[in-house]
Amino acid sequence: MKILCLNGPNLNRLGKREPSVYGTETLTDIENSLIQFGKQHQVNISCFQSNHEGQLIDWIHEAEDNDVKGIILNPGAYTHTSYAIRDAIASITIPVIEVHISNIHKREAFRHLSVLAAVCEGQISGLGSFGYQLALETFIKRNGEL
Ligand code: CA2
Protein backbone atom coordinates (compact mmCIF):
# COMPACT_ATOMS: atom_id res chain seq x y z
CA MET A 1 0.00 0.00 0.00
CA LYS A 2 1.27 3.45 -0.93
CA ILE A 3 0.72 6.50 1.28
CA LEU A 4 1.84 10.05 0.62
CA CYS A 5 2.83 12.52 3.35
CA LEU A 6 2.89 16.16 2.26
CA ASN A 7 4.06 19.11 4.33
CA GLY A 8 3.51 22.71 3.33
CA PRO A 9 5.25 26.02 3.88
CA ASN A 10 7.77 26.55 6.67
CA LEU A 11 7.48 23.02 8.01
CA ASN A 12 11.08 22.49 6.85
CA ARG A 13 11.93 24.82 9.78
CA LEU A 14 10.58 22.43 12.43
CA GLY A 15 12.92 21.86 15.35
CA LYS A 16 14.80 25.08 14.63
CA ARG A 17 12.45 27.63 16.31
CA GLU A 18 9.29 27.80 18.45
CA PRO A 19 9.79 24.43 20.21
CA SER A 20 7.02 25.32 22.69
CA VAL A 21 4.51 25.34 19.81
CA TYR A 22 5.93 22.77 17.38
CA GLY A 23 8.22 20.57 19.50
CA THR A 24 11.88 19.80 19.02
CA GLU A 25 11.73 17.17 16.27
CA THR A 26 12.80 18.13 12.78
CA LEU A 27 10.66 17.29 9.76
CA THR A 28 13.23 14.63 8.83
CA ASP A 29 12.79 13.04 12.29
CA ILE A 30 9.02 12.97 11.80
CA GLU A 31 9.28 11.57 8.28
CA ASN A 32 11.76 8.88 9.35
CA SER A 33 9.49 7.72 12.20
CA LEU A 34 6.58 7.55 9.77
CA ILE A 35 8.58 5.57 7.21
CA GLN A 36 9.74 3.21 9.97
CA PHE A 37 6.20 2.70 11.27
CA GLY A 38 5.03 2.12 7.69
CA LYS A 39 7.70 -0.55 7.11
CA GLN A 40 6.41 -2.51 10.10
CA HIS A 41 3.02 -2.64 8.37
CA GLN A 42 4.13 -3.22 4.77
CA VAL A 43 3.26 0.35 3.84
CA ASN A 44 5.37 2.42 1.51
CA ILE A 45 5.39 6.10 2.50
CA SER A 46 6.66 8.88 0.28
CA CYS A 47 7.28 12.17 2.07
CA PHE A 48 7.63 15.59 0.44
CA GLN A 49 7.72 19.18 1.65
CA SER A 50 7.26 22.36 -0.33
CA ASN A 51 6.91 26.04 0.37
CA HIS A 52 5.01 26.45 -2.91
CA GLU A 53 1.26 26.05 -3.33
CA GLY A 54 1.43 24.87 -6.95
CA GLN A 55 3.95 22.15 -6.10
CA LEU A 56 1.68 20.79 -3.38
CA ILE A 57 -1.22 20.79 -5.86
CA ASP A 58 0.86 18.92 -8.46
CA TRP A 59 1.73 16.21 -5.90
CA ILE A 60 -1.94 15.88 -4.92
CA HIS A 61 -2.93 15.38 -8.58
CA GLU A 62 -0.08 12.93 -9.26
CA ALA A 63 -1.10 10.79 -6.28
CA GLU A 64 -4.37 10.00 -8.05
CA ASP A 65 -2.45 8.53 -11.02
CA ASN A 66 -0.06 6.55 -8.82
CA ASP A 67 -2.39 4.28 -6.87
CA VAL A 68 -1.80 6.12 -3.60
CA LYS A 69 -4.32 4.98 -0.98
CA GLY A 70 -4.23 7.99 1.33
CA ILE A 71 -2.62 11.40 1.76
CA ILE A 72 -1.43 12.77 5.11
CA LEU A 73 -1.34 16.53 4.64
CA ASN A 74 -0.04 19.27 6.87
CA PRO A 75 -0.76 22.27 4.64
CA GLY A 76 0.89 24.80 6.99
CA ALA A 77 -0.65 28.26 6.68
CA TYR A 78 -2.28 27.29 3.36
CA THR A 79 -4.81 25.56 5.64
CA HIS A 80 -6.37 28.92 6.28
CA THR A 81 -6.13 30.50 2.83
CA SER A 82 -5.86 28.10 -0.06
CA TYR A 83 -9.00 27.55 -2.12
CA ALA A 84 -6.66 26.16 -4.79
CA ILE A 85 -5.51 23.32 -2.52
CA ARG A 86 -9.12 22.77 -1.48
CA ASP A 87 -10.12 22.37 -5.14
CA ALA A 88 -7.19 20.00 -5.72
CA ILE A 89 -8.31 17.78 -2.83
CA ALA A 90 -11.89 17.88 -4.13
CA SER A 91 -10.65 16.87 -7.58
CA ILE A 92 -9.22 13.50 -6.43
CA THR A 93 -10.84 10.39 -4.98
CA ILE A 94 -8.02 9.57 -2.51
CA PRO A 95 -8.88 10.33 1.14
CA VAL A 96 -6.85 13.13 2.69
CA ILE A 97 -6.29 13.53 6.43
CA GLU A 98 -5.36 17.06 7.52
CA VAL A 99 -2.74 17.07 10.29
CA HIS A 100 -1.60 19.96 12.47
CA ILE A 101 1.12 19.67 15.08
CA SER A 102 -0.36 22.51 17.15
CA ASN A 103 -4.00 22.87 18.13
CA ILE A 104 -5.13 25.44 15.56
CA HIS A 105 -8.36 26.05 17.52
CA LYS A 106 -6.44 27.22 20.60
CA ARG A 107 -4.33 29.73 18.71
CA GLU A 108 -4.87 33.06 16.91
CA ALA A 109 -8.38 33.57 15.45
CA PHE A 110 -7.09 33.41 11.84
CA ARG A 111 -5.93 29.81 12.45
CA HIS A 112 -9.33 28.61 13.69
CA LEU A 113 -10.71 28.25 10.18
CA SER A 114 -9.47 25.54 7.86
CA VAL A 115 -10.75 26.09 4.32
CA LEU A 116 -9.64 22.51 3.61
CA ALA A 117 -11.38 20.61 6.41
CA ALA A 118 -14.66 20.21 4.54
CA VAL A 119 -12.99 18.28 1.70
CA CYS A 120 -10.77 16.17 3.98
CA GLU A 121 -11.65 12.85 5.55
CA GLY A 122 -10.76 14.22 8.98
CA GLN A 123 -8.56 16.61 10.88
CA ILE A 124 -6.01 15.85 13.62
CA SER A 125 -4.84 18.94 15.47
CA GLY A 126 -2.81 19.55 18.61
CA LEU A 127 -1.35 16.08 19.19
CA GLY A 128 2.15 17.04 18.10
CA SER A 129 4.03 14.86 15.65
CA PHE A 130 2.02 11.84 16.85
CA GLY A 131 -0.81 13.19 14.69
CA TYR A 132 1.04 12.00 11.58
CA GLN A 133 1.25 8.45 12.94
CA LEU A 134 -2.43 8.49 13.91
CA ALA A 135 -3.33 9.49 10.37
CA LEU A 136 -1.17 6.67 9.01
CA GLU A 137 -2.72 4.14 11.42
CA THR A 138 -6.15 5.23 10.20
CA PHE A 139 -5.23 4.46 6.59
CA ILE A 140 -3.58 1.15 7.53
CA LYS A 141 -6.64 0.09 9.51
CA ARG A 142 -9.00 1.13 6.71
CA ASN A 143 -7.09 -1.04 4.28
CA GLY A 144 -7.27 -4.01 6.64
CA GLU A 145 -3.58 -4.16 7.46
CA LEU A 146 -3.66 -3.31 11.21
O1 CA2 B 1 0.27 23.25 13.66
C1 CA2 B 1 0.58 23.04 12.49
O2 CA2 B 1 1.06 21.99 12.10
C2 CA2 B 1 0.41 24.17 11.46
O3 CA2 B 1 -0.04 23.58 10.25
C3 CA2 B 1 1.79 24.77 11.28
C4 CA2 B 1 1.80 25.99 10.35
C5 CA2 B 1 0.73 27.00 10.79
O4 CA2 B 1 0.68 28.07 9.86
C6 CA2 B 1 -0.64 26.37 10.91
O5 CA2 B 1 -1.54 27.35 11.37
C7 CA2 B 1 -0.60 25.22 11.89
C8 CA2 B 1 3.13 26.73 10.40
C9 CA2 B 1 4.35 25.92 10.24
C10 CA2 B 1 5.50 26.79 10.62
O6 CA2 B 1 6.50 25.97 11.14
C11 CA2 B 1 7.46 26.55 11.92
C12 CA2 B 1 8.46 25.70 12.32
C13 CA2 B 1 9.45 26.16 13.13
C14 CA2 B 1 9.47 27.47 13.51
C15 CA2 B 1 8.48 28.33 13.09
C16 CA2 B 1 7.46 27.85 12.29
mmCIF file of C-alpha atoms and ligand atoms in Angstrom:
data_model
loop_
_atom_site.group_PDB
_atom_site.id
_atom_site.type_symbol
_atom_site.label_atom_id
_atom_site.label_comp_id
_atom_site.label_asym_id
_atom_site.label_seq_id
_atom_site.Cartn_x
_atom_site.Cartn_y
_atom_site.Cartn_z
ATOM 1 C CA MET A 1 0.000 0.000 0.000
ATOM 2 C CA LYS A 2 1.266 3.446 -0.928
ATOM 3 C CA ILE A 3 0.718 6.505 1.283
ATOM 4 C CA LEU A 4 1.836 10.051 0.622
ATOM 5 C CA CYS A 5 2.834 12.516 3.349
ATOM 6 C CA LEU A 6 2.889 16.157 2.259
ATOM 7 C CA ASN A 7 4.057 19.106 4.328
ATOM 8 C CA GLY A 8 3.509 22.708 3.325
ATOM 9 C CA PRO A 9 5.254 26.019 3.877
ATOM 10 C CA ASN A 10 7.768 26.546 6.668
ATOM 11 C CA LEU A 11 7.484 23.020 8.012
ATOM 12 C CA ASN A 12 11.076 22.488 6.854
ATOM 13 C CA ARG A 13 11.932 24.816 9.781
ATOM 14 C CA LEU A 14 10.584 22.430 12.426
ATOM 15 C CA GLY A 15 12.915 21.858 15.347
ATOM 16 C CA LYS A 16 14.799 25.082 14.628
ATOM 17 C CA ARG A 17 12.449 27.629 16.312
ATOM 18 C CA GLU A 18 9.294 27.804 18.450
ATOM 19 C CA PRO A 19 9.791 24.434 20.206
ATOM 20 C CA SER A 20 7.018 25.317 22.688
ATOM 21 C CA VAL A 21 4.510 25.345 19.805
ATOM 22 C CA TYR A 22 5.927 22.774 17.379
ATOM 23 C CA GLY A 23 8.222 20.573 19.503
ATOM 24 C CA THR A 24 11.880 19.796 19.017
ATOM 25 C CA GLU A 25 11.730 17.166 16.271
ATOM 26 C CA THR A 26 12.804 18.129 12.778
ATOM 27 C CA LEU A 27 10.663 17.285 9.765
ATOM 28 C CA THR A 28 13.230 14.629 8.832
ATOM 29 C CA ASP A 29 12.790 13.035 12.293
ATOM 30 C CA ILE A 30 9.015 12.967 11.801
ATOM 31 C CA GLU A 31 9.277 11.568 8.278
ATOM 32 C CA ASN A 32 11.762 8.876 9.349
ATOM 33 C CA SER A 33 9.487 7.717 12.198
ATOM 34 C CA LEU A 34 6.579 7.548 9.772
ATOM 35 C CA ILE A 35 8.580 5.573 7.209
ATOM 36 C CA GLN A 36 9.740 3.213 9.967
ATOM 37 C CA PHE A 37 6.195 2.696 11.266
ATOM 38 C CA GLY A 38 5.033 2.118 7.691
ATOM 39 C CA LYS A 39 7.701 -0.547 7.105
ATOM 40 C CA GLN A 40 6.408 -2.507 10.103
ATOM 41 C CA HIS A 41 3.021 -2.639 8.371
ATOM 42 C CA GLN A 42 4.133 -3.218 4.769
ATOM 43 C CA VAL A 43 3.264 0.352 3.840
ATOM 44 C CA ASN A 44 5.367 2.419 1.510
ATOM 45 C CA ILE A 45 5.392 6.101 2.496
ATOM 46 C CA SER A 46 6.656 8.878 0.283
ATOM 47 C CA CYS A 47 7.285 12.175 2.068
ATOM 48 C CA PHE A 48 7.628 15.590 0.436
ATOM 49 C CA GLN A 49 7.717 19.181 1.654
ATOM 50 C CA SER A 50 7.265 22.357 -0.333
ATOM 51 C CA ASN A 51 6.914 26.041 0.366
ATOM 52 C CA HIS A 52 5.008 26.448 -2.913
ATOM 53 C CA GLU A 53 1.261 26.047 -3.326
ATOM 54 C CA GLY A 54 1.432 24.869 -6.952
ATOM 55 C CA GLN A 55 3.953 22.151 -6.102
ATOM 56 C CA LEU A 56 1.677 20.787 -3.377
ATOM 57 C CA ILE A 57 -1.223 20.792 -5.855
ATOM 58 C CA ASP A 58 0.857 18.915 -8.463
ATOM 59 C CA TRP A 59 1.730 16.213 -5.904
ATOM 60 C CA ILE A 60 -1.940 15.880 -4.918
ATOM 61 C CA HIS A 61 -2.928 15.378 -8.575
ATOM 62 C CA GLU A 62 -0.084 12.932 -9.263
ATOM 63 C CA ALA A 63 -1.101 10.785 -6.278
ATOM 64 C CA GLU A 64 -4.365 9.996 -8.049
ATOM 65 C CA ASP A 65 -2.448 8.532 -11.019
ATOM 66 C CA ASN A 66 -0.058 6.554 -8.822
ATOM 67 C CA ASP A 67 -2.390 4.276 -6.875
ATOM 68 C CA VAL A 68 -1.799 6.118 -3.600
ATOM 69 C CA LYS A 69 -4.321 4.977 -0.975
ATOM 70 C CA GLY A 70 -4.228 7.994 1.328
ATOM 71 C CA ILE A 71 -2.619 11.399 1.764
ATOM 72 C CA ILE A 72 -1.431 12.767 5.112
ATOM 73 C CA LEU A 73 -1.336 16.527 4.641
ATOM 74 C CA ASN A 74 -0.045 19.273 6.874
ATOM 75 C CA PRO A 75 -0.760 22.268 4.636
ATOM 76 C CA GLY A 76 0.892 24.796 6.993
ATOM 77 C CA ALA A 77 -0.651 28.262 6.684
ATOM 78 C CA TYR A 78 -2.279 27.289 3.359
ATOM 79 C CA THR A 79 -4.806 25.564 5.635
ATOM 80 C CA HIS A 80 -6.367 28.922 6.285
ATOM 81 C CA THR A 81 -6.129 30.505 2.831
ATOM 82 C CA SER A 82 -5.863 28.098 -0.064
ATOM 83 C CA TYR A 83 -8.998 27.548 -2.125
ATOM 84 C CA ALA A 84 -6.664 26.164 -4.795
ATOM 85 C CA ILE A 85 -5.505 23.320 -2.520
ATOM 86 C CA ARG A 86 -9.117 22.766 -1.482
ATOM 87 C CA ASP A 87 -10.117 22.373 -5.145
ATOM 88 C CA ALA A 88 -7.186 19.999 -5.722
ATOM 89 C CA ILE A 89 -8.307 17.780 -2.829
ATOM 90 C CA ALA A 90 -11.892 17.879 -4.128
ATOM 91 C CA SER A 91 -10.645 16.869 -7.584
ATOM 92 C CA ILE A 92 -9.224 13.504 -6.433
ATOM 93 C CA THR A 93 -10.839 10.388 -4.978
ATOM 94 C CA ILE A 94 -8.023 9.571 -2.506
ATOM 95 C CA PRO A 95 -8.881 10.329 1.140
ATOM 96 C CA VAL A 96 -6.851 13.132 2.689
ATOM 97 C CA ILE A 97 -6.286 13.531 6.434
ATOM 98 C CA GLU A 98 -5.360 17.061 7.523
ATOM 99 C CA VAL A 99 -2.742 17.075 10.288
ATOM 100 C CA HIS A 100 -1.600 19.957 12.474
ATOM 101 C CA ILE A 101 1.117 19.670 15.081
ATOM 102 C CA SER A 102 -0.361 22.510 17.147
ATOM 103 C CA ASN A 103 -4.005 22.871 18.135
ATOM 104 C CA ILE A 104 -5.128 25.443 15.563
ATOM 105 C CA HIS A 105 -8.358 26.048 17.522
ATOM 106 C CA LYS A 106 -6.439 27.217 20.604
ATOM 107 C CA ARG A 107 -4.326 29.731 18.711
ATOM 108 C CA GLU A 108 -4.873 33.064 16.905
ATOM 109 C CA ALA A 109 -8.377 33.573 15.448
ATOM 110 C CA PHE A 110 -7.093 33.408 11.844
ATOM 111 C CA ARG A 111 -5.933 29.809 12.450
ATOM 112 C CA HIS A 112 -9.333 28.614 13.686
ATOM 113 C CA LEU A 113 -10.711 28.248 10.177
ATOM 114 C CA SER A 114 -9.475 25.538 7.862
ATOM 115 C CA VAL A 115 -10.745 26.089 4.322
ATOM 116 C CA LEU A 116 -9.638 22.508 3.606
ATOM 117 C CA ALA A 117 -11.377 20.609 6.408
ATOM 118 C CA ALA A 118 -14.658 20.205 4.540
ATOM 119 C CA VAL A 119 -12.989 18.284 1.697
ATOM 120 C CA CYS A 120 -10.770 16.169 3.980
ATOM 121 C CA GLU A 121 -11.654 12.853 5.550
ATOM 122 C CA GLY A 122 -10.757 14.220 8.976
ATOM 123 C CA GLN A 123 -8.557 16.607 10.883
ATOM 124 C CA ILE A 124 -6.007 15.852 13.621
ATOM 125 C CA SER A 125 -4.836 18.940 15.474
ATOM 126 C CA GLY A 126 -2.806 19.546 18.614
ATOM 127 C CA LEU A 127 -1.345 16.083 19.193
ATOM 128 C CA GLY A 128 2.152 17.038 18.102
ATOM 129 C CA SER A 129 4.030 14.862 15.649
ATOM 130 C CA PHE A 130 2.018 11.836 16.853
ATOM 131 C CA GLY A 131 -0.808 13.190 14.686
ATOM 132 C CA TYR A 132 1.044 11.998 11.576
ATOM 133 C CA GLN A 133 1.253 8.446 12.935
ATOM 134 C CA LEU A 134 -2.426 8.490 13.913
ATOM 135 C CA ALA A 135 -3.330 9.488 10.368
ATOM 136 C CA LEU A 136 -1.173 6.672 9.013
ATOM 137 C CA GLU A 137 -2.717 4.141 11.419
ATOM 138 C CA THR A 138 -6.147 5.227 10.199
ATOM 139 C CA PHE A 139 -5.226 4.459 6.587
ATOM 140 C CA ILE A 140 -3.582 1.148 7.532
ATOM 141 C CA LYS A 141 -6.643 0.086 9.505
ATOM 142 C CA ARG A 142 -8.999 1.131 6.710
ATOM 143 C CA ASN A 143 -7.087 -1.039 4.283
ATOM 144 C CA GLY A 144 -7.272 -4.014 6.641
ATOM 145 C CA GLU A 145 -3.577 -4.164 7.463
ATOM 146 C CA LEU A 146 -3.656 -3.310 11.205
HETATM 147 O O1 CA2 B 1 0.268 23.251 13.662
HETATM 148 C C1 CA2 B 1 0.584 23.042 12.494
HETATM 149 O O2 CA2 B 1 1.062 21.987 12.101
HETATM 150 C C2 CA2 B 1 0.412 24.170 11.462
HETATM 151 O O3 CA2 B 1 -0.038 23.583 10.253
HETATM 152 C C3 CA2 B 1 1.788 24.771 11.281
HETATM 153 C C4 CA2 B 1 1.802 25.993 10.348
HETATM 154 C C5 CA2 B 1 0.734 26.995 10.792
HETATM 155 O O4 CA2 B 1 0.678 28.072 9.855
HETATM 156 C C6 CA2 B 1 -0.635 26.365 10.913
HETATM 157 O O5 CA2 B 1 -1.543 27.351 11.369
HETATM 158 C C7 CA2 B 1 -0.605 25.217 11.891
HETATM 159 C C8 CA2 B 1 3.134 26.735 10.401
HETATM 160 C C9 CA2 B 1 4.345 25.919 10.244
HETATM 161 C C10 CA2 B 1 5.496 26.786 10.623
HETATM 162 O O6 CA2 B 1 6.495 25.968 11.141
HETATM 163 C C11 CA2 B 1 7.458 26.547 11.922
HETATM 164 C C12 CA2 B 1 8.458 25.701 12.320
HETATM 165 C C13 CA2 B 1 9.455 26.162 13.128
HETATM 166 C C14 CA2 B 1 9.472 27.472 13.512
HETATM 167 C C15 CA2 B 1 8.476 28.325 13.085
HETATM 168 C C16 CA2 B 1 7.462 27.851 12.286
#
